[in-house]
Short mmCIF file of C-alpha atoms and ligand atoms in Angstrom, two decimals:
data_model
loop_
_atom_site.label_atom_id
_atom_site.label_comp_id
_atom_site.label_asym_id
_atom_site.label_seq_id
_atom_site.Cartn_x
_atom_site.Cartn_y
_atom_site.Cartn_z
CA MET A 23 -80.07 70.29 -3.98
CA SER A 24 -76.42 69.73 -4.34
CA HIS A 25 -74.18 70.92 -1.40
CA ILE A 26 -71.42 71.57 -4.08
CA ARG A 27 -71.10 75.51 -4.76
CA LYS A 28 -67.37 75.51 -6.11
CA ILE A 29 -65.69 73.04 -8.27
CA ALA A 30 -62.10 73.46 -9.23
CA VAL A 31 -60.35 71.88 -12.46
CA PHE A 32 -56.88 71.17 -13.35
CA THR A 33 -54.75 69.12 -15.80
CA SER A 34 -51.78 66.76 -14.37
CA GLY A 35 -49.34 64.65 -15.82
CA GLY A 36 -48.53 64.51 -19.42
CA ASP A 37 -50.73 66.85 -21.73
CA SER A 38 -52.72 65.97 -24.74
CA PRO A 39 -54.75 67.65 -27.27
CA GLY A 40 -58.13 68.17 -26.03
CA MET A 41 -57.38 69.14 -22.64
CA ASN A 42 -58.37 72.78 -23.35
CA ALA A 43 -61.66 71.63 -24.77
CA ALA A 44 -62.36 69.54 -21.40
CA ILE A 45 -61.21 72.64 -19.23
CA ARG A 46 -63.65 74.59 -21.32
CA ALA A 47 -66.49 72.30 -21.00
CA VAL A 48 -65.92 72.00 -17.18
CA VAL A 49 -66.05 75.70 -16.78
CA ARG A 50 -69.00 76.54 -18.99
CA THR A 51 -71.18 73.64 -17.28
CA CYS A 52 -70.43 75.32 -14.13
CA ALA A 53 -71.34 78.68 -15.56
CA TYR A 54 -74.49 77.24 -17.16
CA LEU A 55 -75.35 75.51 -13.66
CA GLN A 56 -74.51 78.69 -11.60
CA VAL A 57 -71.69 76.87 -9.96
CA ASP A 58 -68.29 78.64 -9.08
CA CYS A 59 -65.46 77.45 -10.85
CA ILE A 60 -61.90 77.73 -10.09
CA GLY A 61 -58.86 76.81 -12.26
CA ILE A 62 -55.56 75.42 -10.88
CA PHE A 63 -52.38 75.88 -12.51
CA ARG A 64 -49.74 73.13 -12.83
CA GLY A 65 -51.83 70.40 -11.37
CA TYR A 66 -51.20 68.96 -7.77
CA GLN A 67 -48.10 71.14 -7.32
CA GLY A 68 -50.33 74.43 -7.99
CA MET A 69 -53.06 72.71 -5.56
CA ILE A 70 -50.35 72.69 -2.93
CA GLU A 71 -49.23 76.16 -3.61
CA GLY A 72 -52.59 78.02 -4.21
CA ASP A 73 -52.02 78.92 -7.68
CA PHE A 74 -55.80 79.21 -8.23
CA MET A 75 -57.70 81.40 -10.62
CA PRO A 76 -61.46 82.16 -10.51
CA MET A 77 -63.02 80.93 -13.89
CA ASP A 78 -66.15 82.11 -15.70
CA ALA A 79 -67.59 81.39 -19.45
CA ARG A 80 -65.50 83.90 -20.84
CA SER A 81 -62.23 82.83 -19.38
CA VAL A 82 -62.04 79.65 -21.84
CA ASN A 83 -62.92 82.02 -24.74
CA ASN A 84 -60.84 80.71 -27.90
CA ILE A 85 -59.22 77.77 -26.45
CA ILE A 86 -61.03 74.78 -28.06
CA ASN A 87 -58.88 74.76 -31.00
CA LYS A 88 -55.49 75.25 -28.94
CA GLY A 89 -53.06 72.04 -28.27
CA GLY A 90 -51.37 71.95 -24.73
CA THR A 91 -53.39 73.08 -21.53
CA MET A 92 -53.97 76.84 -20.48
CA LEU A 93 -53.91 75.62 -17.04
CA LYS A 94 -50.35 74.25 -17.47
CA SER A 95 -49.52 70.62 -16.33
CA ALA A 96 -47.08 69.36 -13.81
CA ARG A 97 -45.64 66.45 -12.10
CA SER A 98 -45.54 66.65 -8.07
CA ASP A 99 -43.42 64.71 -5.88
CA GLU A 100 -44.59 66.85 -2.98
CA PHE A 101 -48.07 65.59 -3.47
CA ARG A 102 -46.92 61.86 -3.15
CA THR A 103 -46.09 62.85 0.40
CA LYS A 104 -48.62 63.12 3.27
CA ALA A 105 -47.28 66.79 4.21
CA GLY A 106 -47.85 67.55 0.57
CA ARG A 107 -51.52 66.45 0.34
CA LYS A 108 -52.07 67.95 3.82
CA LYS A 109 -51.18 71.34 2.07
CA ALA A 110 -53.29 70.98 -1.08
CA TYR A 111 -56.35 69.99 1.19
CA GLU A 112 -55.71 73.17 3.19
CA GLN A 113 -55.33 75.24 0.08
CA LEU A 114 -58.76 74.03 -0.91
CA GLN A 115 -60.59 74.69 2.39
CA ALA A 116 -59.30 78.27 2.45
CA ASN A 117 -60.83 78.65 -1.21
CA GLU A 118 -64.07 76.91 -0.25
CA ILE A 119 -63.54 74.28 -3.22
CA ASP A 120 -66.14 71.51 -2.48
CA ALA A 121 -65.18 69.14 -5.30
CA PHE A 122 -62.64 68.84 -8.35
CA VAL A 123 -62.24 67.79 -11.93
CA VAL A 124 -58.77 66.23 -12.63
CA ILE A 125 -57.78 65.61 -16.39
CA GLY A 126 -54.88 63.58 -16.65
CA GLY A 127 -53.76 59.91 -17.05
CA ASP A 128 -53.98 57.02 -14.35
CA GLY A 129 -50.85 58.54 -12.17
CA SER A 130 -53.12 61.75 -11.82
CA PHE A 131 -56.13 59.37 -10.76
CA THR A 132 -54.10 57.44 -8.24
CA GLY A 133 -53.05 60.58 -6.68
CA ALA A 134 -56.74 61.57 -6.65
CA ILE A 135 -57.92 58.54 -4.95
CA LYS A 136 -54.98 58.66 -2.28
CA PHE A 137 -56.09 62.35 -1.65
CA SER A 138 -60.04 61.62 -1.27
CA GLU A 139 -59.33 58.53 1.04
CA GLU A 140 -57.79 61.10 3.30
CA TYR A 141 -59.83 64.13 2.82
CA HIS A 142 -63.15 62.94 1.35
CA VAL A 143 -63.25 65.73 -1.22
CA PRO A 144 -65.42 64.54 -4.07
CA PHE A 145 -63.92 64.29 -7.76
CA ILE A 146 -64.13 63.24 -11.24
CA GLY A 147 -61.56 62.00 -13.65
CA ILE A 148 -61.41 62.92 -17.39
CA PRO A 149 -59.01 60.65 -19.16
CA GLY A 150 -56.36 62.91 -20.97
CA THR A 151 -53.38 61.14 -22.32
CA ILE A 152 -52.50 60.33 -26.07
CA ASP A 153 -51.20 56.71 -25.36
CA ASN A 154 -55.18 55.53 -25.01
CA ASP A 155 -54.12 53.10 -22.14
CA ILE A 156 -56.68 53.76 -19.32
CA TRP A 157 -59.25 51.20 -18.76
CA GLY A 158 -63.01 51.82 -18.91
CA THR A 159 -62.62 53.88 -22.01
CA GLN A 160 -62.42 53.34 -25.48
CA LEU A 161 -61.04 56.59 -26.23
CA THR A 162 -58.77 58.87 -23.94
CA VAL A 163 -58.69 62.94 -24.75
CA GLY A 164 -55.89 63.36 -27.21
CA TYR A 165 -55.48 59.99 -28.91
CA LEU A 166 -57.10 60.41 -32.04
CA THR A 167 -55.43 63.58 -32.80
CA ALA A 168 -51.80 62.10 -31.93
CA LEU A 169 -52.58 59.20 -34.62
CA ASN A 170 -53.10 62.02 -37.17
CA THR A 171 -49.97 63.76 -36.02
CA VAL A 172 -48.02 60.54 -36.53
CA VAL A 173 -49.72 59.52 -39.81
CA ASP A 174 -48.53 62.92 -41.21
CA ALA A 175 -45.25 62.63 -40.03
CA ILE A 176 -44.41 59.10 -41.30
CA ASP A 177 -46.14 60.17 -44.56
CA LYS A 178 -43.36 62.83 -44.92
CA ILE A 179 -40.74 60.34 -43.76
CA ARG A 180 -41.89 57.97 -46.49
CA ASP A 181 -41.60 60.56 -49.30
CA THR A 182 -37.52 60.94 -48.36
CA ALA A 183 -37.49 57.15 -47.44
CA SER A 184 -38.37 56.13 -50.80
CA SER A 185 -36.37 58.87 -52.65
CA HIS A 186 -33.02 57.20 -51.22
CA HIS A 187 -34.33 53.79 -51.09
CA ARG A 188 -33.94 53.82 -47.32
CA LEU A 189 -35.27 52.16 -44.31
CA PHE A 190 -36.61 54.18 -41.65
CA PHE A 191 -37.40 53.09 -37.79
CA VAL A 192 -39.91 55.58 -36.60
CA GLU A 193 -40.36 55.38 -32.60
CA VAL A 194 -43.55 56.79 -31.69
CA MET A 195 -45.02 57.19 -28.07
CA GLY A 196 -46.39 54.42 -25.99
CA ARG A 197 -44.31 52.96 -23.14
CA ASP A 198 -46.69 50.24 -21.85
CA VAL A 199 -49.38 49.53 -24.98
CA GLY A 200 -48.91 49.82 -28.88
CA HIS A 201 -52.43 51.54 -29.66
CA ILE A 202 -50.35 54.50 -31.28
CA ALA A 203 -48.04 52.29 -33.02
CA LEU A 204 -50.34 49.60 -34.38
CA ASN A 205 -52.97 52.00 -35.53
CA THR A 206 -50.35 54.55 -37.41
CA GLY A 207 -48.49 51.73 -38.63
CA ILE A 208 -51.55 50.25 -40.40
CA GLY A 209 -52.57 53.80 -41.18
CA ALA A 210 -49.21 54.85 -42.94
CA GLY A 211 -48.80 51.44 -44.63
CA ALA A 212 -45.74 50.50 -42.41
CA GLU A 213 -43.76 47.17 -43.27
CA GLU A 214 -43.42 46.17 -39.54
CA ILE A 215 -44.84 47.41 -36.33
CA LEU A 216 -43.08 46.45 -33.03
CA ILE A 217 -45.45 46.78 -30.13
CA PRO A 218 -45.03 45.86 -26.31
CA GLU A 219 -47.64 43.33 -26.67
CA GLU A 220 -46.51 40.94 -29.50
CA ASP A 221 -43.18 39.27 -29.67
CA LEU A 222 -42.05 39.73 -33.16
CA GLY A 223 -38.37 38.85 -32.54
CA LEU A 224 -35.28 39.85 -34.19
CA GLU A 225 -35.23 36.80 -36.91
CA ARG A 226 -38.76 37.62 -38.12
CA LEU A 227 -38.02 41.23 -38.51
CA LEU A 228 -34.78 40.46 -40.72
CA ASP A 229 -36.69 37.82 -42.53
CA SER A 230 -39.57 40.48 -43.50
CA LEU A 231 -37.17 43.00 -44.53
CA LYS A 232 -35.40 40.81 -46.72
CA ARG A 233 -38.66 39.76 -48.34
CA SER A 234 -39.67 43.59 -48.79
CA LYS A 235 -36.48 44.10 -50.75
CA ALA A 236 -36.91 41.10 -52.69
CA ARG A 237 -40.37 42.30 -53.65
CA GLY A 238 -38.67 45.49 -54.85
CA LYS A 239 -40.14 47.71 -52.42
CA SER A 240 -38.59 51.40 -52.70
CA SER A 241 -38.74 52.25 -49.27
CA SER A 242 -39.58 50.77 -45.85
CA ILE A 243 -40.85 52.06 -42.51
CA VAL A 244 -40.85 49.96 -39.30
CA VAL A 245 -42.86 51.70 -36.46
CA VAL A 246 -41.73 51.08 -33.12
CA ALA A 247 -43.39 51.81 -29.90
CA GLU A 248 -41.05 53.47 -27.31
CA GLY A 249 -41.88 50.84 -24.75
CA ASP A 250 -41.10 47.62 -26.93
CA ARG A 251 -38.46 45.59 -25.90
CA THR A 252 -39.55 42.45 -27.74
CA THR A 253 -36.54 42.45 -29.78
CA GLY A 254 -34.42 43.07 -26.69
CA LYS A 255 -33.25 46.45 -28.33
CA ASN A 256 -34.03 50.23 -28.84
CA VAL A 257 -34.53 51.73 -31.93
CA TYR A 258 -30.80 53.04 -32.41
CA GLU A 259 -29.65 49.13 -31.65
CA LEU A 260 -32.06 48.08 -34.30
CA LYS A 261 -30.33 50.17 -36.78
CA GLU A 262 -26.88 49.03 -35.89
CA TYR A 263 -28.23 45.14 -35.78
CA VAL A 264 -30.28 45.33 -39.45
CA GLU A 265 -27.11 47.41 -40.88
CA GLU A 266 -24.77 44.51 -39.47
CA ASN A 267 -26.96 41.67 -40.59
CA LEU A 268 -28.93 43.15 -43.76
CA PRO A 269 -25.84 45.51 -45.27
CA ILE A 270 -28.56 46.00 -48.48
CA TYR A 271 -30.13 48.38 -46.32
CA ASP A 272 -29.50 51.96 -45.58
CA VAL A 273 -30.95 52.58 -42.39
CA ARG A 274 -32.18 55.77 -40.33
CA VAL A 275 -33.99 56.51 -37.29
CA CYS A 276 -36.58 58.92 -36.44
CA VAL A 277 -37.96 59.45 -32.92
CA LEU A 278 -41.02 61.74 -33.38
CA GLY A 279 -40.86 62.31 -29.30
CA HIS A 280 -43.01 65.16 -27.91
CA MET A 281 -44.43 66.49 -31.23
CA GLN A 282 -46.97 63.65 -30.74
CA ARG A 283 -48.53 65.69 -27.98
CA GLY A 284 -48.91 68.91 -29.61
CA GLY A 285 -51.24 70.47 -32.41
CA SER A 286 -54.73 71.53 -32.64
CA PRO A 287 -57.29 68.99 -31.47
CA SER A 288 -59.35 66.85 -34.00
CA CYS A 289 -62.92 67.75 -33.90
CA THR A 290 -63.53 64.16 -32.65
CA ASP A 291 -61.08 64.96 -29.56
CA ARG A 292 -62.97 68.44 -29.13
CA VAL A 293 -66.30 66.54 -28.98
CA ILE A 294 -65.22 63.86 -26.62
CA ALA A 295 -63.63 66.36 -24.30
CA SER A 296 -66.80 68.54 -24.15
CA ARG A 297 -68.90 65.80 -23.63
CA MET A 298 -66.75 64.27 -20.86
CA GLY A 299 -66.50 67.92 -19.16
CA VAL A 300 -70.18 68.49 -19.18
CA LYS A 301 -70.66 64.89 -17.62
CA ALA A 302 -68.09 65.50 -15.12
CA VAL A 303 -69.74 68.60 -13.52
CA GLU A 304 -73.19 66.95 -13.69
CA TRP A 305 -72.05 64.02 -12.06
CA LEU A 306 -70.46 65.87 -9.17
CA LEU A 307 -73.68 67.82 -8.69
CA GLU A 308 -75.76 64.78 -8.61
CA GLY A 309 -73.59 63.47 -5.85
CA ARG A 310 -71.38 61.04 -7.66
CA THR A 311 -67.54 60.87 -6.96
CA ASN A 312 -64.55 58.68 -7.62
CA PHE A 313 -65.59 58.02 -11.24
CA MET A 314 -63.91 58.52 -14.44
CA THR A 315 -65.67 59.47 -17.58
CA GLY A 316 -65.17 57.29 -20.55
CA ILE A 317 -66.63 56.37 -24.25
CA ASN A 318 -67.99 53.35 -25.14
CA GLU A 319 -70.03 52.61 -28.39
CA ASN A 320 -70.26 56.39 -28.76
CA ILE A 321 -71.97 56.53 -25.00
CA ILE A 322 -70.16 58.34 -21.86
CA ILE A 323 -70.10 55.84 -19.39
CA ALA A 324 -68.74 55.96 -15.78
CA THR A 325 -66.25 53.56 -14.54
CA PRO A 326 -65.03 53.61 -10.92
CA ILE A 327 -61.47 55.04 -10.78
CA SER A 328 -60.38 52.20 -8.45
CA GLU A 329 -61.02 50.00 -11.51
CA ALA A 330 -59.64 52.38 -14.24
CA ILE A 331 -56.21 52.44 -12.65
CA LYS A 332 -55.91 48.96 -12.48
CA GLY A 333 -56.27 47.86 -16.00
CA LYS A 334 -54.96 48.75 -19.23
CA THR A 335 -56.99 48.83 -22.66
CA LYS A 336 -56.50 45.84 -24.71
CA LEU A 337 -54.97 46.02 -28.02
CA ASP A 338 -57.36 44.76 -30.74
CA LYS A 339 -55.22 41.65 -31.94
CA GLU A 340 -57.32 41.93 -35.45
CA LEU A 341 -55.39 44.69 -36.08
CA ILE A 342 -52.03 42.86 -35.87
CA ARG A 343 -53.34 40.14 -38.24
CA ILE A 344 -54.67 42.96 -40.79
CA SER A 345 -51.30 44.40 -40.62
CA ASP A 346 -49.48 41.30 -41.66
CA ILE A 347 -52.06 40.65 -44.44
CA LEU A 348 -51.40 44.32 -46.03
CA THR A 349 -47.73 44.08 -45.85
CA VAL A 350 -47.72 41.28 -48.43
P1 ATP B 425 -49.47 60.48 -18.16
O1 ATP B 425 -49.99 59.26 -18.63
O2 ATP B 425 -48.91 61.23 -19.38
O3 ATP B 425 -47.97 59.86 -17.59
P2 ATP B 425 -50.31 60.72 -15.71
O4 ATP B 425 -51.27 61.15 -14.87
O5 ATP B 425 -50.01 59.15 -15.71
O6 ATP B 425 -49.88 61.03 -17.05
P3 ATP B 425 -48.07 60.90 -13.70
O7 ATP B 425 -46.72 61.57 -13.75
O8 ATP B 425 -47.87 59.24 -13.28
O9 ATP B 425 -48.84 61.25 -15.16
O10 ATP B 425 -48.73 61.52 -12.37
C1 ATP B 425 -49.04 62.81 -12.42
C2 ATP B 425 -49.14 63.29 -10.92
O11 ATP B 425 -49.90 62.66 -10.09
C3 ATP B 425 -47.78 62.88 -10.09
O12 ATP B 425 -46.65 63.77 -10.48
C4 ATP B 425 -48.09 62.93 -8.59
O13 ATP B 425 -48.13 64.38 -8.37
C5 ATP B 425 -49.59 62.40 -8.66
N1 ATP B 425 -49.36 60.99 -8.20
C6 ATP B 425 -49.20 59.94 -9.10
N2 ATP B 425 -48.84 58.63 -8.58
C7 ATP B 425 -49.36 59.25 -7.03
C8 ATP B 425 -49.37 58.42 -6.22
N3 ATP B 425 -49.15 57.20 -5.66
N4 ATP B 425 -49.76 59.05 -4.83
C9 ATP B 425 -49.73 60.49 -4.74
N5 ATP B 425 -49.82 61.36 -5.83
C10 ATP B 425 -49.73 60.72 -7.13
#
């Protein structure tokens, strides 16, 4: 018999499509197993302020298809302080919350570890971020939806690019890793892909663009991860550089920005989020704590959060080779 009678759930850090599906799965699994469930609004800041709402199976009706997060998300500087975490603990105690499920990225997991070291409240993390940069899972909730959103946007950019014989630099999200850039670059047929992990260099970029023109391509797309600094330039500086050095090109920049986080989650993201939400509650009731739900070879696996926050998932280098071949 578990001593856990009430579980809280919240979303924290950057939002991602599928977070609602994860919330729904946590709430409904609690209802199914007859454990009370509390939703915390605005992540750790809401925990500090006691911004809580009791949730039952019906409070998550019609959210599985919605982007964003019904519990809102926030970044909380106060939770980074000892005093802030003490207030958060007092709120959990006052509301008789025994454990929590945090849906977010590695920052949110780091906060949870700090908190559990001080107050020993059991928790499980569900990886929710479009960047797919968390160690211990092949996929994070929201990543696959973001790929589709980006490919859809680049397809539209290509329509206008080819009508005007233009070159577009399209910046996509990915501060530390190039998963989104590399996969959407291949999926949308980009001429070049600039990612933090691979040093392309300006000379190679210019050569590649010259070759594209010489082969008679009517438009060119270069996908750039926001964290890429391998050329030493951001997208706007790249535009200026290419215009100066290759005046044959009419260059435009498109920064996709936050649209990549929005939209209705793909079916796979909904399924992954649902599977992880169920496991998170089951694990807490089995007495497991400080683990992250991950997916590997289509099996839900448990990774200690302390390991998950240390590493980043590695890029598949084979995709870089494939991209080089296909832009011939
Ligand atoms: P994303 O991947 O979208 O950035 P994230 O979960 O990594 O999501 P962060 O802003 O890094 O987002 O972290 C979310 C919140 O977690 C922070 O606002 C803060 O409240 C808490 N947090 C992060 N790091 C710590 C820490 N070292 N100590 C205490 N709390 C932390």
